[in-house]
PDB file of C-alpha atoms and ligand atoms in Angstrom:
ATOM      1  CA  MET S 718      -0.037  -0.200   0.076  1.00 96.00           C
ATOM      2  CA  ASP S 719       1.284   3.270  -0.971  1.00 98.00           C
ATOM      3  CA  LEU S 720       0.834   5.587   2.260  1.00 98.00           C
ATOM      4  CA  ARG S 721       1.977   8.667   0.495  1.00 98.00           C
ATOM      5  CA  GLU S 722      -1.524   8.336  -1.443  1.00 98.00           C
ATOM      6  CA  LYS S 723      -3.711   8.909   1.690  1.00 98.00           C
ATOM      7  CA  ILE S 724      -1.614  11.750   3.281  1.00 98.00           C
ATOM      8  CA  ARG S 725      -3.490  15.311   1.935  1.00 98.00           C
ATOM      9  CA  ASN S 726      -1.675  18.144   1.293  1.00 98.00           C
ATOM     10  CA  VAL S 727      -2.980  21.407   2.453  1.00 98.00           C
ATOM     11  CA  PRO S 728      -1.181  24.337   0.714  1.00 97.00           C
ATOM     12  CA  ASP S 729      -0.734  27.796   2.491  1.00 96.00           C
ATOM     13  CA  PHE S 730      -2.199  26.294   6.006  1.00 95.00           C
ATOM     14  CA  PRO S 731      -1.650  27.434   8.845  1.00 93.00           C
ATOM     15  CA  GLU S 732      -0.165  30.287   6.844  1.00 92.00           C
ATOM     16  CA  GLN S 733       0.984  31.349   3.323  1.00 94.00           C
ATOM     17  CA  GLY S 734       3.799  29.193   1.427  1.00 93.00           C
ATOM     18  CA  ILE S 735       3.499  26.157   4.243  1.00 93.00           C
ATOM     19  CA  GLN S 736       2.791  22.544   2.577  1.00 96.00           C
ATOM     20  CA  PHE S 737       0.404  21.099   5.234  1.00 96.00           C
ATOM     21  CA  LYS S 738       0.600  17.419   5.545  1.00 98.00           C
ATOM     22  CA  ASP S 739      -2.677  16.084   6.924  1.00 98.00           C
ATOM     23  CA  ILE S 740      -2.794  12.865   8.130  1.00 98.00           C
ATOM     24  CA  THR S 741      -6.464  12.750   9.181  1.00 98.00           C
ATOM     25  CA  THR S 742      -7.255  11.460   5.842  1.00 98.00           C
ATOM     26  CA  LEU S 743      -4.488   8.491   6.688  1.00 98.00           C
ATOM     27  CA  LEU S 744      -5.914   7.969  10.219  1.00 98.00           C
ATOM     28  CA  LYS S 745      -9.414   7.197   8.762  1.00 98.00           C
ATOM     29  CA  ASP S 746      -8.592   4.545   6.660  1.00 98.00           C
ATOM     30  CA  GLY S 747      -8.690   1.526   8.661  1.00 98.00           C
ATOM     31  CA  LYS S 748      -6.614  -0.409   6.535  1.00 98.00           C
ATOM     32  CA  ALA S 749      -3.967   2.405   5.974  1.00 98.00           C
ATOM     33  CA  PHE S 750      -3.563   3.399   9.605  1.00 98.00           C
ATOM     34  CA  ARG S 751      -3.268  -0.350  10.389  1.00 98.00           C
ATOM     35  CA  VAL S 752      -0.410  -0.814   7.632  1.00 98.00           C
ATOM     36  CA  ALA S 753       0.999   2.555   8.871  1.00 98.00           C
ATOM     37  CA  ILE S 754       1.341   1.417  12.579  1.00 99.00           C
ATOM     38  CA  ASP S 755       2.694  -1.993  11.732  1.00 98.00           C
ATOM     39  CA  ARG S 756       5.461  -0.305   9.547  1.00 98.00           C
ATOM     40  CA  LEU S 757       6.320   1.813  12.095  1.00 98.00           C
ATOM     41  CA  ALA S 758       6.687  -0.975  14.611  1.00 98.00           C
ATOM     42  CA  GLU S 759       8.180  -3.420  12.655  1.00 98.00           C
ATOM     43  CA  HIS S 760      11.964  -1.967  13.100  1.00 96.00           C
ATOM     44  CA  TYR S 761      11.346  -1.904  16.780  1.00 98.00           C
ATOM     45  CA  LEU S 762       9.799  -5.467  17.414  1.00 98.00           C
ATOM     46  CA  ASP S 763      13.113  -7.084  18.264  1.00 97.00           C
ATOM     47  CA  LYS S 764      14.615  -3.772  20.116  1.00 98.00           C
ATOM     48  CA  HIS S 765      13.423  -4.205  24.106  1.00 98.00           C
ATOM     49  CA  ILE S 766      11.420  -0.874  23.730  1.00 98.00           C
ATOM     50  CA  ASP S 767      10.096  -0.152  27.118  1.00 99.00           C
ATOM     51  CA  ILE S 768       8.277   3.244  26.430  1.00 99.00           C
ATOM     52  CA  VAL S 769       7.126   5.013  23.200  1.00 99.00           C
ATOM     53  CA  VAL S 770       7.111   8.703  24.186  1.00 99.00           C
ATOM     54  CA  GLY S 771       4.422  10.542  21.729  1.00 98.00           C
ATOM     55  CA  PRO S 772       4.692  14.923  21.617  1.00 98.00           C
ATOM     56  CA  GLU S 773       1.084  16.345  21.423  1.00 97.00           C
ATOM     57  CA  ALA S 774      -1.081  15.853  19.768  1.00 97.00           C
ATOM     58  CA  ARG S 775      -0.501  13.788  16.709  1.00 98.00           C
ATOM     59  CA  GLY S 776       2.042  11.707  18.362  1.00 98.00           C
ATOM     60  CA  PHE S 777      -0.816  10.768  20.731  1.00 98.00           C
ATOM     61  CA  ALA S 778      -2.651   9.067  17.777  1.00 98.00           C
ATOM     62  CA  VAL S 779       0.345   7.397  15.982  1.00 98.00           C
ATOM     63  CA  GLY S 780       2.769   6.775  19.536  1.00 99.00           C
ATOM     64  CA  ALA S 781      -0.116   5.172  21.612  1.00 98.00           C
ATOM     65  CA  PRO S 782      -0.843   2.304  18.835  1.00 98.00           C
ATOM     66  CA  VAL S 783       2.748   1.489  17.941  1.00 99.00           C
ATOM     67  CA  ALA S 784       3.230   1.047  21.807  1.00 99.00           C
ATOM     68  CA  TYR S 785       0.307  -1.323  22.127  1.00 98.00           C
ATOM     69  CA  VAL S 786       1.792  -3.104  19.260  1.00 98.00           C
ATOM     70  CA  LEU S 787       5.140  -3.514  20.912  1.00 98.00           C
ATOM     71  CA  GLY S 788       3.809  -4.388  24.289  1.00 98.00           C
ATOM     72  CA  ALA S 789       5.419  -1.257  25.407  1.00 98.00           C
ATOM     73  CA  GLY S 790       3.965   1.692  27.741  1.00 98.00           C
ATOM     74  CA  PHE S 791       2.879   5.194  26.259  1.00 99.00           C
ATOM     75  CA  VAL S 792       4.212   8.770  27.668  1.00 99.00           C
ATOM     76  CA  PRO S 793       2.660  11.782  26.714  1.00 98.00           C
ATOM     77  CA  ILE S 794       4.822  14.802  26.080  1.00 98.00           C
ATOM     78  CA  ARG S 795       2.723  17.646  26.298  1.00 98.00           C
ATOM     79  CA  LYS S 796       2.544  21.827  25.865  1.00 96.00           C
ATOM     80  CA  PRO S 797       2.870  23.409  29.259  1.00 97.00           C
ATOM     81  CA  GLY S 798       0.434  23.425  31.729  1.00 97.00           C
ATOM     82  CA  LYS S 799      -1.526  20.462  30.843  1.00 98.00           C
ATOM     83  CA  LEU S 800       0.481  17.549  32.774  1.00 98.00           C
ATOM     84  CA  PRO S 801      -0.855  17.365  36.435  1.00 98.00           C
ATOM     85  CA  ALA S 802       2.315  15.742  38.461  1.00 98.00           C
ATOM     86  CA  GLU S 803       5.575  17.053  38.851  1.00 98.00           C
ATOM     87  CA  ILE S 804       7.210  17.862  35.407  1.00 98.00           C
ATOM     88  CA  ILE S 805      10.174  18.807  33.526  1.00 98.00           C
ATOM     89  CA  SER S 806      10.342  21.433  30.646  1.00 98.00           C
ATOM     90  CA  GLN S 807      12.355  21.962  27.679  1.00 98.00           C
ATOM     91  CA  ALA S 808      12.173  25.214  25.606  1.00 96.00           C
ATOM     92  CA  TYR S 809      12.419  24.845  22.030  1.00 93.00           C
ATOM     93  CA  SER S 810      12.833  27.228  19.341  1.00 85.00           C
ATOM     94  CA  LEU S 811       9.626  27.629  16.696  1.00 79.00           C
ATOM     95  CA  GLU S 812       9.950  29.675  13.402  1.00 69.00           C
ATOM     96  CA  TYR S 813       8.625  32.415  15.097  1.00 72.00           C
ATOM     97  CA  GLY S 814       9.560  32.588  19.192  1.00 77.00           C
ATOM     98  CA  LYS S 815      10.163  30.169  21.347  1.00 86.00           C
ATOM     99  CA  ASP S 816       7.857  27.239  23.110  1.00 93.00           C
ATOM    100  CA  ALA S 817       8.353  24.470  25.679  1.00 97.00           C
ATOM    101  CA  LEU S 818       7.148  20.755  26.191  1.00 98.00           C
ATOM    102  CA  GLU S 819       6.721  18.979  29.300  1.00 98.00           C
ATOM    103  CA  ILE S 820       7.062  15.609  30.556  1.00 98.00           C
ATOM    104  CA  HIS S 821       6.127  14.035  33.946  1.00 98.00           C
ATOM    105  CA  LYS S 822       9.389  13.757  35.990  1.00 98.00           C
ATOM    106  CA  ASP S 823       8.675   9.788  37.206  1.00 98.00           C
ATOM    107  CA  ALA S 824       7.273   8.961  33.679  1.00 98.00           C
ATOM    108  CA  ILE S 825      10.699   7.030  32.388  1.00 98.00           C
ATOM    109  CA  GLU S 826      12.631   5.012  34.631  1.00 97.00           C
ATOM    110  CA  PRO S 827      16.548   5.345  34.644  1.00 98.00           C
ATOM    111  CA  GLY S 828      17.852   2.602  31.941  1.00 98.00           C
ATOM    112  CA  SER S 829      14.322   2.187  30.104  1.00 98.00           C
ATOM    113  CA  ARG S 830      14.928   1.961  26.476  1.00 98.00           C
ATOM    114  CA  VAL S 831      12.737   4.718  24.661  1.00 99.00           C
ATOM    115  CA  LEU S 832      11.167   5.181  20.837  1.00 99.00           C
ATOM    116  CA  ILE S 833      10.120   8.605  20.094  1.00 99.00           C
ATOM    117  CA  VAL S 834       7.145   8.523  17.958  1.00 98.00           C
ATOM    118  CA  ASP S 835       5.529  11.628  15.831  1.00 98.00           C
ATOM    119  CA  ASP S 836       3.461  12.097  12.680  1.00 98.00           C
ATOM    120  CA  LEU S 837       5.977  14.141  11.216  1.00 98.00           C
ATOM    121  CA  LEU S 838       9.954  15.338  11.157  1.00 97.00           C
ATOM    122  CA  ALA S 839      10.348  18.777   9.777  1.00 95.00           C
ATOM    123  CA  THR S 840      13.123  20.979  11.446  1.00 94.00           C
ATOM    124  CA  GLY S 841      13.472  18.394  14.023  1.00 95.00           C
ATOM    125  CA  GLY S 842      13.044  20.991  17.156  1.00 95.00           C
ATOM    126  CA  THR S 843      10.535  18.836  18.696  1.00 96.00           C
ATOM    127  CA  THR S 844      12.096  15.803  18.590  1.00 97.00           C
ATOM    128  CA  VAL S 845      15.576  17.470  20.038  1.00 97.00           C
ATOM    129  CA  ALA S 846      13.552  18.799  22.830  1.00 97.00           C
ATOM    130  CA  THR S 847      11.901  15.312  23.281  1.00 98.00           C
ATOM    131  CA  VAL S 848      15.440  13.693  23.469  1.00 98.00           C
ATOM    132  CA  LYS S 849      17.011  16.082  25.651  1.00 98.00           C
ATOM    133  CA  MET S 850      14.092  15.228  28.151  1.00 98.00           C
ATOM    134  CA  ILE S 851      14.208  11.797  27.948  1.00 98.00           C
ATOM    135  CA  GLU S 852      18.044  11.474  28.568  1.00 98.00           C
ATOM    136  CA  GLN S 853      17.795  13.976  31.591  1.00 98.00           C
ATOM    137  CA  LEU S 854      15.787  11.114  33.163  1.00 98.00           C
ATOM    138  CA  GLY S 855      17.889   8.572  32.569  1.00 98.00           C
ATOM    139  CA  GLY S 856      16.250   6.855  29.474  1.00 98.00           C
ATOM    140  CA  THR S 857      17.914   5.681  26.326  1.00 98.00           C
ATOM    141  CA  VAL S 858      16.994   6.767  22.971  1.00 98.00           C
ATOM    142  CA  ALA S 859      16.629   3.390  21.021  1.00 98.00           C
ATOM    143  CA  GLY S 860      14.786   4.937  18.059  1.00 98.00           C
ATOM    144  CA  LEU S 861      12.916   7.427  16.498  1.00 98.00           C
ATOM    145  CA  ALA S 862      10.024   6.981  13.886  1.00 98.00           C
ATOM    146  CA  PHE S 863       7.810   8.989  11.809  1.00 98.00           C
ATOM    147  CA  LEU S 864       4.900   8.822   9.351  1.00 98.00           C
ATOM    148  CA  ILE S 865       6.666  11.793   7.267  1.00 98.00           C
ATOM    149  CA  GLU S 866      10.044  13.110   6.971  1.00 98.00           C
ATOM    150  CA  LEU S 867      10.355  16.544   5.235  1.00 97.00           C
ATOM    151  CA  SER S 868      14.007  15.662   4.306  1.00 97.00           C
ATOM    152  CA  PHE S 869      14.567  19.093   2.415  1.00 96.00           C
ATOM    153  CA  LEU S 870      14.284  20.716   5.809  1.00 95.00           C
ATOM    154  CA  ASN S 871      17.343  18.508   6.970  1.00 94.00           C
ATOM    155  CA  GLY S 872      15.748  17.292  10.563  1.00 95.00           C
ATOM    156  CA  ARG S 873      18.444  14.579  10.630  1.00 95.00           C
ATOM    157  CA  GLU S 874      21.163  16.883  10.786  1.00 96.00           C
ATOM    158  CA  ASN S 875      19.940  17.831  14.368  1.00 93.00           C
ATOM    159  CA  LEU S 876      19.592  14.163  15.303  1.00 96.00           C
ATOM    160  CA  GLY S 877      22.774  12.760  13.928  1.00 91.00           C
ATOM    161  CA  GLY S 878      23.846   9.476  16.019  1.00 91.00           C
ATOM    162  CA  TYR S 879      19.911   8.450  16.248  1.00 98.00           C
ATOM    163  CA  THR S 880      18.122   5.469  14.542  1.00 97.00           C
ATOM    164  CA  ILE S 881      15.558   7.356  12.329  1.00 98.00           C
ATOM    165  CA  ASN S 882      12.880   5.855  10.349  1.00 98.00           C
ATOM    166  CA  SER S 883       9.868   7.397   8.344  1.00 98.00           C
ATOM    167  CA  LEU S 884       7.621   5.739   6.195  1.00 98.00           C
ATOM    168  CA  VAL S 885       7.057   8.730   3.620  1.00 98.00           C
ATOM    169  CA  GLN S 886       9.687  11.202   2.352  1.00 98.00           C
ATOM    170  CA  TYR S 887       9.116  14.585   0.650  1.00 97.00           C
TER     171      TYR S 887
HETATM  172  P1  AMP Q 940       9.639  20.385  13.768  1.00 93.01           P
HETATM  173  O1  AMP Q 940       9.884  20.663  15.406  1.00 93.01           O
HETATM  174  O2  AMP Q 940      10.081  21.394  13.085  1.00 93.01           O
HETATM  175  O3  AMP Q 940      10.548  18.948  13.365  1.00 93.01           O
HETATM  176  O4  AMP Q 940       8.216  20.082  13.384  1.00 93.01           O
HETATM  177  C1  AMP Q 940       7.547  18.694  13.659  1.00 93.01           C
HETATM  178  C2  AMP Q 940       6.388  19.304  14.262  1.00 93.01           C
HETATM  179  O5  AMP Q 940       5.142  20.114  13.400  1.00 93.01           O
HETATM  180  C3  AMP Q 940       5.504  18.032  14.147  1.00 93.01           C
HETATM  181  O6  AMP Q 940       4.808  17.486  15.360  1.00 93.01           O
HETATM  182  C4  AMP Q 940       4.195  18.241  12.972  1.00 93.01           C
HETATM  183  O7  AMP Q 940       3.114  17.890  13.614  1.00 93.01           O
HETATM  184  C5  AMP Q 940       4.321  19.722  12.552  1.00 93.01           C
HETATM  185  N1  AMP Q 940       4.783  20.185  11.651  1.00 93.01           N
HETATM  186  C6  AMP Q 940       5.561  20.514  11.123  1.00 93.01           C
HETATM  187  N2  AMP Q 940       5.576  20.941   9.572  1.00 93.01           N
HETATM  188  C7  AMP Q 940       4.739  20.631   9.141  1.00 93.01           C
HETATM  189  C8  AMP Q 940       3.688  20.271   7.943  1.00 93.01           C
HETATM  190  N3  AMP Q 940       4.696  20.925   6.809  1.00 93.01           N
HETATM  191  N4  AMP Q 940       2.578  19.766   7.848  1.00 93.01           N
HETATM  192  C9  AMP Q 940       2.354  18.843   9.076  1.00 93.01           C
HETATM  193  N5  AMP Q 940       2.719  19.255  10.219  1.00 93.01           N
HETATM  194  C10 AMP Q 940       3.604  20.061  10.308  1.00 93.01           C
END
């Protein structure tokens, strides 16, 4: 199955010049959703993943089912102010200005093997911030998996040394 055909391109969203890759068209197609999750999980079936970490919000839709397939736990990364218990936080740069991400302090056991899953790798800023928090908590990042990679933004260059898998590249 060609998953590329299931992803909708929306020009000029959320602003002029951005080609938005809309995965809602893939998620609502039961066969495509299952194929996508199975392909993301397949590289990690024998990699002893303890925890899948997914950033809000599309990282939940993709990461949680990958965790289920791997028999791993799922840990959410959220925007500031959403997580109820004690957190650590990591600032990161956006196209304009800065934002931050948070994770529960007790979410990652030291020494656990973590797979980060998100819908899309663009500049890598979100993933770099996520990696920093996992490593700060003593986790080992065993891999990074994305449905989509915008290769022309060179996100991989910011993530040297980590195993990266993506299903569809632009
Ligand atoms: P980055 O931190 O630059 O790698 O951006 C990754 C995050 O931004 C992902 O979680 C995506 O959900 C979102 N994103 C960035 N660019 C796009 C795009 N062209 N289409 C859809 N989502 C995008």
